[in-house]
Amino acid sequence: MTMAVELQAAVSVIRELFGAAACSCALATEDGAALRFVAADGAGAAGIIGVTLPVGRGIAGWVALTGQPIAVGDVSRDERFARDIAEATEYVPTSILAAPLLDPEGETIGVIEVLDPLRGDDQSALGGQRGTGAELAALTVLASQVSSVVRLSGMVDSVPGVPPELVPALAALTSMGDGGVRLAREVLESAATYVRGVR
Amino acid sequence: MSLPAWSGAFEDLSTVRALPLPGDAREWAWGGSTGAGIKVAVVDSGVDGGHPAVGGVDGYVATVPDPDSESGVRFVDGKHDDLVGHGTACAGIIRSLAPDVEIYSVRVLGENLKGKGALFLAGIEWAIDNGMDVVNMSLSSKSPNLFGPLHDVADDAYFGNTVLVCAANNAPGPTYPSQFASVVSVAATSGQDPYTLAYNPNPPVEFAAIGIDIEVPWTGGSIVATGNSFAAPHVAGLTALIRAKHPDLTAFQVKAVLHAASQNAR
């Protein structure tokens, strides 16, 4: 539950930051064969959450398989891409930014996508930093943070009996990146040990 | 801040001193060459050989997981599709610069996130074992576990006279084999001239070619895209031209020629 809430908040903020039509986050399924969309905000959001796509297809699949971010400025002439997206979201973007969520070993645990980030006006918080390259840089940094959120939230969700007041404190640790996640893991393991002892 | 990673290194480049080549360096390097007789492997998502920009593929091999084999990987010959469009983009760019090269599609991106490092490694090994002159890798690994194996295979290529051309990852941070000294590493720079070539005196990423908001072939047509991925095949194409014109050059001599033909070389 923690993860769904955190990711929904993340994609909402990222969509606003880019002034984008939509932002979505998909996580790799346990068998590594697919990406399942778990959070989305903006156009087509209702239709994409819960959708599972084979990992070997499309822009998101390439990002997941290679662990690399990519910016595609005009997908409108790619028939296969458009059909994939249309089937999945009923929203066909013109441009797309996508970045992987990576674990510390460099393995892909998910993908975050920004559809149709605005350009040429003042509606993006990136302001003068707009432009494909800068946007890709910003999304890569954000994806790193989201990856920490995913890993930490997964830990919180998997440990029964974590006091609710501990959750925001653990979430704050994510801002410290991988070091914070390691620290949070130690805290959680200690808490779990304590809880087991009390019981 | 500007990305893809390492793109910024190629703004306001200082001049580098290169080995003197006879006459105009670029003319000497690849003038009149079409890439004829050179085998180029595109290690990627597969290649759509029927795409008009690709103009045919001379061989296909796909790496697939095989738990029963010692390496965990099996090679599957025969025509395959491009799972994404990315490999087709790379092949089309290479063909645009070197129209007469033989292109081989080595598909290493499969249908599962697990075990993909082994497929990537096996694909590079296939290219070396099958006498490829140039290998384009518009992908790399961040996995520390692959550092050693990829380093070994990059050395095998270097000593075996196969030139590996590797895109730097679009995101900052070390990736392999792109930052090994034995490979030709490439980042994207702006512009539309496909013969753009620049050398970065502050490696590990050494060369730049165009790859920012450029039109590239893609499955079903073309797209406008940005990435170091699209810069690397430009350098792979130029490398193929050099190798066709100067077949006796070793891998490290080819890199020296690329250095000398860079626009900031004097």
Coordinates of C-alpha atoms in Angstrom, one line a residue:
Chain A
M1 CA 0.0 0.0 0.0
T2 CA 2.8 2.4 0.9
M3 CA 4.4 1.9 -2.6
A4 CA 1.2 2.6 -4.5
V5 CA 0.7 5.8 -2.6
E6 CA 4.3 7.0 -2.9
L7 CA 4.4 6.2 -6.7
Q8 CA 1.2 7.9 -7.4
A9 CA 2.5 11.0 -5.6
A10 CA 5.7 10.8 -7.6
V11 CA 4.2 10.5 -11.1
S12 CA 1.8 13.4 -10.3
V13 CA 4.7 15.7 -9.3
I14 CA 6.8 14.6 -12.3
R15 CA 3.9 15.2 -14.7
E16 CA 3.5 18.7 -13.3
L17 CA 7.2 19.4 -13.4
F18 CA 7.4 18.6 -17.1
G19 CA 4.1 20.2 -17.9
A20 CA 3.3 16.9 -19.5
A21 CA 0.1 15.3 -20.7
A22 CA 0.8 12.2 -18.7
C23 CA 3.3 10.4 -16.6
S24 CA 3.3 6.7 -15.7
C25 CA 5.4 4.2 -13.8
A26 CA 5.6 0.5 -14.6
L27 CA 7.4 -2.1 -12.4
A28 CA 9.0 -5.3 -13.6
T29 CA 7.0 -8.4 -12.8
E30 CA 8.7 -11.0 -10.6
D31 CA 9.5 -13.3 -13.5
G32 CA 11.1 -10.4 -15.4
A33 CA 9.0 -11.0 -18.5
A34 CA 6.7 -8.0 -18.3
L35 CA 6.2 -4.5 -17.1
R36 CA 3.1 -3.7 -15.1
F37 CA 1.8 -0.2 -14.8
V38 CA 1.2 0.6 -11.2
A39 CA 0.8 4.4 -11.1
A40 CA -0.2 7.1 -13.7
D41 CA -1.3 10.6 -13.8
G42 CA -2.9 12.7 -16.6
A43 CA -4.3 11.6 -20.0
G44 CA -5.1 7.9 -20.2
A45 CA -4.1 7.3 -16.6
A46 CA -7.2 5.4 -15.7
G47 CA -6.7 3.0 -18.6
I48 CA -3.1 2.3 -18.1
I49 CA -2.9 1.3 -14.4
G50 CA -2.9 -2.4 -14.1
V51 CA -1.9 -3.0 -17.7
T52 CA 0.9 -5.5 -18.2
L53 CA 3.1 -5.3 -21.3
P54 CA 5.7 -7.8 -22.5
V55 CA 9.1 -6.4 -21.7
G56 CA 10.5 -7.1 -25.1
R57 CA 8.3 -4.5 -26.9
G58 CA 8.4 -0.8 -27.6
I59 CA 10.2 2.1 -26.1
A60 CA 9.5 1.1 -22.5
G61 CA 10.8 -2.4 -23.2
W62 CA 14.0 -1.0 -24.7
V63 CA 14.6 1.2 -21.7
A64 CA 14.0 -1.7 -19.4
L65 CA 16.2 -4.1 -21.3
T66 CA 19.1 -1.7 -21.7
G67 CA 18.8 0.2 -18.5
Q68 CA 19.1 3.4 -20.5
P69 CA 16.9 6.5 -20.7
I70 CA 15.8 7.7 -24.1
A71 CA 14.0 10.8 -25.6
V72 CA 11.9 10.3 -28.7
G73 CA 10.8 13.6 -30.1
D74 CA 8.3 12.4 -32.6
V75 CA 6.7 9.0 -32.5
S76 CA 3.8 9.8 -34.7
R77 CA 5.4 8.2 -37.7
D78 CA 6.1 4.9 -36.0
E79 CA 3.1 2.8 -36.7
R80 CA 3.9 -0.1 -34.4
F81 CA 4.7 2.2 -31.5
A82 CA 1.5 4.2 -31.9
R83 CA -0.6 1.0 -32.1
D84 CA 1.0 -0.4 -28.9
I85 CA 0.4 2.8 -27.0
A86 CA -3.1 3.2 -28.4
E87 CA -4.0 -0.3 -27.3
A88 CA -2.6 0.2 -23.9
T89 CA -3.7 3.7 -22.9
E90 CA -6.0 5.0 -25.5
Y91 CA -3.7 8.1 -25.6
V92 CA -1.2 8.4 -28.4
P93 CA 1.6 10.8 -27.6
T94 CA 3.8 12.7 -30.0
S95 CA 6.9 12.7 -27.8
I96 CA 8.1 10.6 -25.0
L97 CA 10.8 10.6 -22.4
A98 CA 11.5 7.3 -20.6
A99 CA 14.0 6.3 -17.9
P100 CA 14.7 3.1 -16.1
L101 CA 14.4 2.5 -12.4
L102 CA 17.6 0.7 -11.5
D103 CA 18.7 -1.2 -8.4
P104 CA 22.2 -0.7 -7.0
E105 CA 23.4 -3.6 -9.2
G106 CA 22.3 -1.9 -12.3
E107 CA 19.3 -4.2 -12.8
T108 CA 16.1 -2.7 -14.1
I109 CA 13.2 -2.8 -11.6
G110 CA 10.9 -0.5 -13.6
V111 CA 10.4 2.3 -16.1
I112 CA 9.0 5.8 -15.8
E113 CA 7.6 7.5 -18.8
V114 CA 6.7 11.1 -19.5
L115 CA 4.3 11.7 -22.4
D116 CA 4.3 14.9 -24.4
P117 CA 6.3 17.2 -22.1
L118 CA 5.5 20.8 -23.0
R119 CA 8.0 22.9 -24.9
G120 CA 8.1 26.4 -26.1
D121 CA 6.0 28.0 -23.4
D122 CA 6.2 28.7 -19.7
Q123 CA 4.1 25.9 -18.4
S124 CA 7.0 23.6 -17.4
A125 CA 8.7 24.1 -14.1
L126 CA 12.0 23.3 -16.0
G127 CA 11.7 26.8 -17.5
G128 CA 14.9 27.6 -19.3
Q129 CA 16.1 24.0 -18.9
R130 CA 13.6 22.8 -21.4
G131 CA 14.8 20.9 -24.4
T132 CA 15.1 17.2 -24.9
G133 CA 18.6 16.8 -23.4
A134 CA 17.9 18.7 -20.2
E135 CA 14.6 16.9 -19.8
L136 CA 16.3 13.6 -20.1
A137 CA 18.8 14.6 -17.4
A138 CA 16.0 15.7 -15.1
L139 CA 14.0 12.5 -15.6
T140 CA 17.1 10.4 -15.0
V141 CA 17.7 12.0 -11.6
L142 CA 14.0 11.7 -10.7
A143 CA 14.0 8.1 -11.8
S144 CA 16.9 7.4 -9.4
Q145 CA 14.8 8.9 -6.6
V146 CA 11.7 6.9 -7.6
S147 CA 13.8 3.8 -7.6
S148 CA 14.8 4.4 -4.0
V149 CA 11.1 4.9 -3.2
V150 CA 10.2 1.6 -4.8
R151 CA 12.9 -0.3 -3.0
L152 CA 12.1 1.3 0.4
S153 CA 8.4 1.1 0.0
G154 CA 8.7 -2.6 -1.0
M155 CA 10.6 -3.2 2.2
V156 CA 8.1 -1.3 4.4
D157 CA 5.2 -3.2 2.7
S158 CA 6.9 -6.5 3.3
V159 CA 7.5 -6.1 7.0
P160 CA 4.3 -6.6 9.0
G161 CA 3.7 -4.5 12.0
V162 CA 5.8 -1.4 11.1
P163 CA 4.3 1.4 13.1
P164 CA 2.7 4.0 10.8
E165 CA 4.6 6.8 12.4
L166 CA 7.8 5.1 11.2
V167 CA 6.8 5.3 7.5
P168 CA 7.4 9.0 6.9
A169 CA 10.7 8.8 8.7
L170 CA 11.8 5.9 6.5
A171 CA 10.5 7.8 3.4
A172 CA 12.7 10.7 4.3
L173 CA 15.7 8.5 4.1
T174 CA 15.1 7.9 0.4
S175 CA 16.3 11.5 -0.2
M176 CA 19.7 10.1 0.8
G177 CA 19.8 7.8 -2.2
D178 CA 21.3 4.3 -1.9
G179 CA 23.0 5.1 1.4
G180 CA 19.6 6.1 2.8
V181 CA 18.0 2.9 1.5
R182 CA 20.7 0.8 3.2
L183 CA 20.2 2.6 6.4
A184 CA 16.4 2.2 6.1
R185 CA 16.9 -1.5 5.6
E186 CA 18.9 -1.8 8.7
V187 CA 16.3 0.1 10.7
L188 CA 13.6 -2.1 9.3
E189 CA 15.5 -5.3 10.1
S190 CA 16.1 -4.0 13.6
A191 CA 12.4 -3.1 14.0
A192 CA 11.3 -6.5 12.6
T193 CA 13.7 -8.3 15.0
Y194 CA 12.2 -6.2 17.9
V195 CA 8.6 -6.9 16.8
R196 CA 9.3 -10.6 16.6
G197 CA 10.9 -10.5 20.1
V198 CA 7.9 -8.7 21.7
R199 CA 5.5 -11.1 20.1
Chain B
M1 CA 23.0 20.8 -17.6
S2 CA 22.7 18.9 -20.8
L3 CA 22.3 15.2 -21.6
P4 CA 22.7 12.6 -23.0
A5 CA 25.6 12.1 -20.6
W6 CA 28.9 13.3 -22.0
S7 CA 27.3 15.4 -24.7
G8 CA 28.5 18.5 -22.7
A9 CA 32.1 17.4 -22.9
F10 CA 32.0 18.1 -26.6
E11 CA 31.0 21.8 -26.3
D12 CA 33.8 24.3 -26.6
L13 CA 36.3 21.5 -27.3
S14 CA 40.0 22.3 -27.2
T15 CA 42.2 21.4 -30.1
V16 CA 44.0 18.0 -30.0
R17 CA 47.2 17.2 -31.7
A18 CA 46.9 14.2 -33.9
L19 CA 49.4 12.1 -35.9
P20 CA 49.8 13.6 -39.3
L21 CA 48.0 11.9 -42.2
P22 CA 48.9 12.6 -45.8
G23 CA 47.0 15.5 -47.2
D24 CA 43.5 16.1 -45.8
A25 CA 43.0 13.8 -42.9
R26 CA 39.4 13.0 -43.7
E27 CA 40.0 12.5 -47.3
W28 CA 42.8 10.1 -46.5
A29 CA 40.8 8.3 -43.9
W30 CA 37.6 7.5 -45.8
G31 CA 37.5 9.5 -49.1
G32 CA 36.0 7.4 -51.9
S33 CA 35.2 4.4 -49.6
T34 CA 31.8 2.8 -49.6
G35 CA 32.6 0.2 -46.9
A36 CA 32.7 -2.7 -49.4
G37 CA 34.0 -5.9 -48.0
I38 CA 33.5 -4.9 -44.4
K39 CA 31.3 -6.8 -42.0
V40 CA 29.5 -4.8 -39.4
A41 CA 27.5 -6.4 -36.6
V42 CA 24.7 -4.5 -35.0
V43 CA 24.4 -5.9 -31.4
D44 CA 20.9 -4.6 -30.4
S45 CA 17.2 -5.4 -30.5
G46 CA 17.3 -7.0 -34.0
V47 CA 17.2 -5.3 -37.4
D48 CA 14.4 -5.0 -39.8
G49 CA 16.2 -6.0 -43.0
G50 CA 13.2 -5.0 -45.1
H51 CA 13.3 -1.4 -44.0
P52 CA 14.3 0.8 -47.0
A53 CA 16.9 2.6 -45.0
V54 CA 18.6 -0.7 -44.0
G55 CA 18.7 -2.1 -47.5
G56 CA 19.0 -5.7 -46.4
V57 CA 20.8 -7.7 -43.8
D58 CA 23.5 -10.3 -44.6
G59 CA 23.1 -12.4 -41.5
Y60 CA 21.0 -12.8 -38.4
V61 CA 21.7 -14.4 -35.1
A62 CA 19.7 -14.1 -31.9
T63 CA 21.0 -15.0 -28.4
V64 CA 18.4 -16.8 -26.3
P65 CA 18.6 -18.2 -22.7
D66 CA 19.4 -21.9 -22.6
P67 CA 19.7 -23.3 -19.1
D68 CA 21.0 -26.6 -20.6
S69 CA 24.1 -25.1 -22.1
E70 CA 27.3 -24.3 -20.3
S71 CA 27.2 -20.6 -21.0
G72 CA 23.5 -20.4 -20.4
V73 CA 23.0 -19.0 -23.9
R74 CA 22.1 -20.5 -27.3
F75 CA 22.5 -18.9 -30.7
V76 CA 19.5 -19.0 -33.0
D77 CA 20.2 -18.4 -36.7
G78 CA 17.7 -17.2 -39.2
K79 CA 15.7 -14.0 -39.9
H80 CA 14.3 -12.3 -37.0
D81 CA 12.3 -9.1 -36.3
D82 CA 13.4 -5.9 -34.5
L83 CA 11.7 -6.1 -31.2
V84 CA 11.9 -2.3 -30.7
G85 CA 13.0 -0.4 -33.7
H86 CA 16.3 0.6 -32.1
G87 CA 18.5 -1.8 -33.9
T88 CA 16.9 -0.8 -37.2
A89 CA 17.8 2.8 -36.4
C90 CA 21.4 1.9 -35.9
A91 CA 21.7 -0.3 -39.0
G92 CA 20.1 2.4 -41.1
I93 CA 22.5 5.0 -39.9
I94 CA 25.5 2.8 -40.7
R95 CA 24.1 2.0 -44.2
S96 CA 23.6 5.8 -44.9
L97 CA 27.3 6.3 -44.4
A98 CA 28.7 3.1 -45.7
P99 CA 26.3 1.8 -48.4
D100 CA 28.2 -1.3 -49.3
V101 CA 29.0 -2.9 -45.9
E102 CA 27.6 -6.3 -45.0
I103 CA 25.3 -5.8 -42.0
Y104 CA 24.8 -8.6 -39.5
S105 CA 22.0 -8.4 -36.9
V106 CA 23.0 -9.8 -33.5
R107 CA 19.9 -9.7 -31.4
V108 CA 20.8 -9.6 -27.7
L109 CA 17.7 -8.0 -26.3
G110 CA 15.3 -10.7 -25.5
E111 CA 11.9 -10.9 -23.9
N112 CA 13.0 -11.1 -20.3
L113 CA 14.9 -8.9 -17.9
K114 CA 16.6 -11.8 -16.2
G115 CA 19.9 -13.0 -17.7
K116 CA 20.2 -10.2 -20.2
G117 CA 23.8 -9.6 -19.3
A118 CA 24.7 -13.1 -20.5
L119 CA 22.9 -12.5 -23.8
F120 CA 24.8 -9.3 -24.3
L121 CA 28.1 -10.9 -23.6
A122 CA 27.4 -13.8 -25.9
G123 CA 26.4 -11.5 -28.7
I124 CA 29.7 -9.7 -28.6
E125 CA 31.6 -13.0 -28.5
W126 CA 29.6 -14.2 -31.5
A127 CA 30.7 -11.0 -33.4
I128 CA 34.4 -11.6 -32.6
D129 CA 34.2 -15.3 -33.4
N130 CA 32.5 -14.7 -36.7
G131 CA 35.1 -12.2 -38.0
M132 CA 33.2 -9.0 -37.8
D133 CA 35.3 -6.0 -38.6
V134 CA 33.2 -3.5 -36.8
V135 CA 30.6 -4.0 -34.0
N136 CA 28.1 -1.3 -33.1
M137 CA 26.9 -1.5 -29.6
S138 CA 24.4 1.2 -28.8
L139 CA 23.8 -0.3 -25.4
S140 CA 26.0 -1.0 -22.4
S141 CA 25.7 -2.5 -18.9
K142 CA 25.9 -0.8 -15.5
S143 CA 26.2 -4.2 -13.8
P144 CA 29.4 -4.5 -11.7
N145 CA 29.1 -8.2 -12.2
L146 CA 29.7 -7.8 -15.9
F147 CA 32.8 -5.6 -15.6
G148 CA 35.2 -8.4 -15.7
P149 CA 33.6 -10.6 -18.4
L150 CA 33.0 -7.6 -20.7
H151 CA 36.5 -6.3 -20.1
D152 CA 37.9 -9.7 -21.2
V153 CA 35.8 -9.8 -24.3
A154 CA 36.7 -6.2 -25.2
D155 CA 40.3 -7.2 -25.0
D156 CA 39.7 -10.2 -27.1
A157 CA 38.1 -7.9 -29.8
Y158 CA 41.0 -5.5 -29.6
F159 CA 43.7 -8.1 -30.0
G160 CA 41.6 -9.9 -32.6
N161 CA 41.2 -6.8 -34.7
T162 CA 37.5 -6.3 -34.3
V163 CA 36.7 -2.7 -33.5
L164 CA 34.0 -2.3 -30.9
V165 CA 32.1 1.0 -31.2
C166 CA 30.1 1.6 -28.0
A167 CA 27.6 4.3 -27.1
A168 CA 28.1 5.9 -23.7
N169 CA 25.0 5.4 -21.5
N170 CA 22.6 8.3 -21.8
A171 CA 22.7 8.6 -18.0
P172 CA 25.8 9.5 -16.1
G173 CA 27.9 6.9 -14.4
P174 CA 30.2 4.1 -15.4
T175 CA 28.9 1.5 -18.0
Y176 CA 30.6 -1.3 -19.7
P177 CA 32.2 -1.9 -22.1
S178 CA 31.7 1.8 -23.2
Q179 CA 34.3 3.2 -20.9
F180 CA 37.1 0.6 -21.6
A181 CA 40.2 1.9 -23.4
S182 CA 40.0 -0.9 -25.9
V183 CA 36.7 0.3 -27.4
V184 CA 35.7 3.4 -29.4
S185 CA 33.3 5.2 -27.1
V186 CA 30.8 7.7 -28.5
A187 CA 28.5 10.4 -27.2
A188 CA 26.0 12.5 -29.0
T189 CA 26.6 16.1 -30.1
S190 CA 24.2 18.5 -31.8
G191 CA 24.0 19.2 -35.5
Q192 CA 22.8 17.4 -38.7
D193 CA 26.1 16.7 -40.5
P194 CA 26.4 12.9 -40.4
Y195 CA 30.2 13.2 -40.9
T196 CA 30.5 15.2 -37.6
L197 CA 33.3 13.6 -35.6
A198 CA 35.0 15.2 -32.6
Y199 CA 37.5 13.9 -30.0
N200 CA 37.3 14.6 -26.3
P201 CA 40.7 15.1 -24.7
N202 CA 39.2 14.3 -21.3
P203 CA 38.0 10.6 -21.7
P204 CA 36.7 8.0 -20.9
V205 CA 34.2 8.9 -23.6
E206 CA 36.4 9.8 -26.5
F207 CA 34.4 10.5 -29.6
A208 CA 31.2 12.4 -30.6
A209 CA 28.9 12.3 -33.5
I210 CA 25.4 13.6 -34.1
G211 CA 22.6 12.2 -32.0
I212 CA 20.4 15.0 -30.6
D213 CA 17.0 15.5 -32.2
I214 CA 17.9 13.7 -35.4
E215 CA 15.6 11.8 -37.7
V216 CA 16.5 8.1 -37.6
P217 CA 14.9 5.0 -39.3
W218 CA 12.6 3.0 -37.1
T219 CA 10.3 0.1 -37.5
G220 CA 7.5 1.3 -39.7
G221 CA 9.2 4.5 -40.8
S222 CA 11.3 7.0 -39.0
I223 CA 11.3 9.0 -35.8
V224 CA 13.1 12.0 -34.3
A225 CA 15.1 10.9 -31.4
T226 CA 17.9 11.8 -29.0
G227 CA 20.5 9.6 -27.5
N228 CA 24.1 8.5 -27.6
S229 CA 22.7 5.4 -29.2
F230 CA 22.3 7.2 -32.4
A231 CA 25.7 8.8 -32.3
A232 CA 27.6 5.5 -32.1
P233 CA 26.4 4.1 -35.4
H234 CA 27.6 7.2 -37.2
V235 CA 31.1 6.4 -35.9
A236 CA 30.6 2.8 -36.7
G237 CA 29.8 3.8 -40.2
L238 CA 32.9 6.0 -40.5
T239 CA 35.0 3.2 -39.0
A240 CA 33.7 0.8 -41.7
L241 CA 34.7 3.3 -44.4
I242 CA 38.2 3.5 -42.9
R243 CA 38.6 -0.2 -42.6
A244 CA 37.5 -0.8 -46.2
K245 CA 39.9 1.8 -47.5
H246 CA 42.8 0.7 -45.2
P247 CA 42.3 -3.0 -44.5
D248 CA 45.8 -3.4 -43.0
L249 CA 45.1 -1.1 -40.1
T250 CA 44.9 -2.6 -36.6
A251 CA 42.2 -1.7 -34.1
F252 CA 44.3 0.8 -32.3
Q253 CA 45.5 2.3 -35.6
V254 CA 41.9 2.8 -36.6
K255 CA 41.3 4.7 -33.4
A256 CA 44.3 6.9 -34.2
V257 CA 42.8 7.6 -37.7
L258 CA 39.5 8.6 -36.1
H259 CA 41.4 10.8 -33.8
A260 CA 43.2 12.5 -36.6
A261 CA 40.0 12.9 -38.6
S262 CA 38.2 14.6 -35.8
Q263 CA 37.3 18.2 -36.5
N264 CA 39.1 19.5 -33.5
A265 CA 42.4 17.7 -34.4
R266 CA 45.3 19.6 -35.8

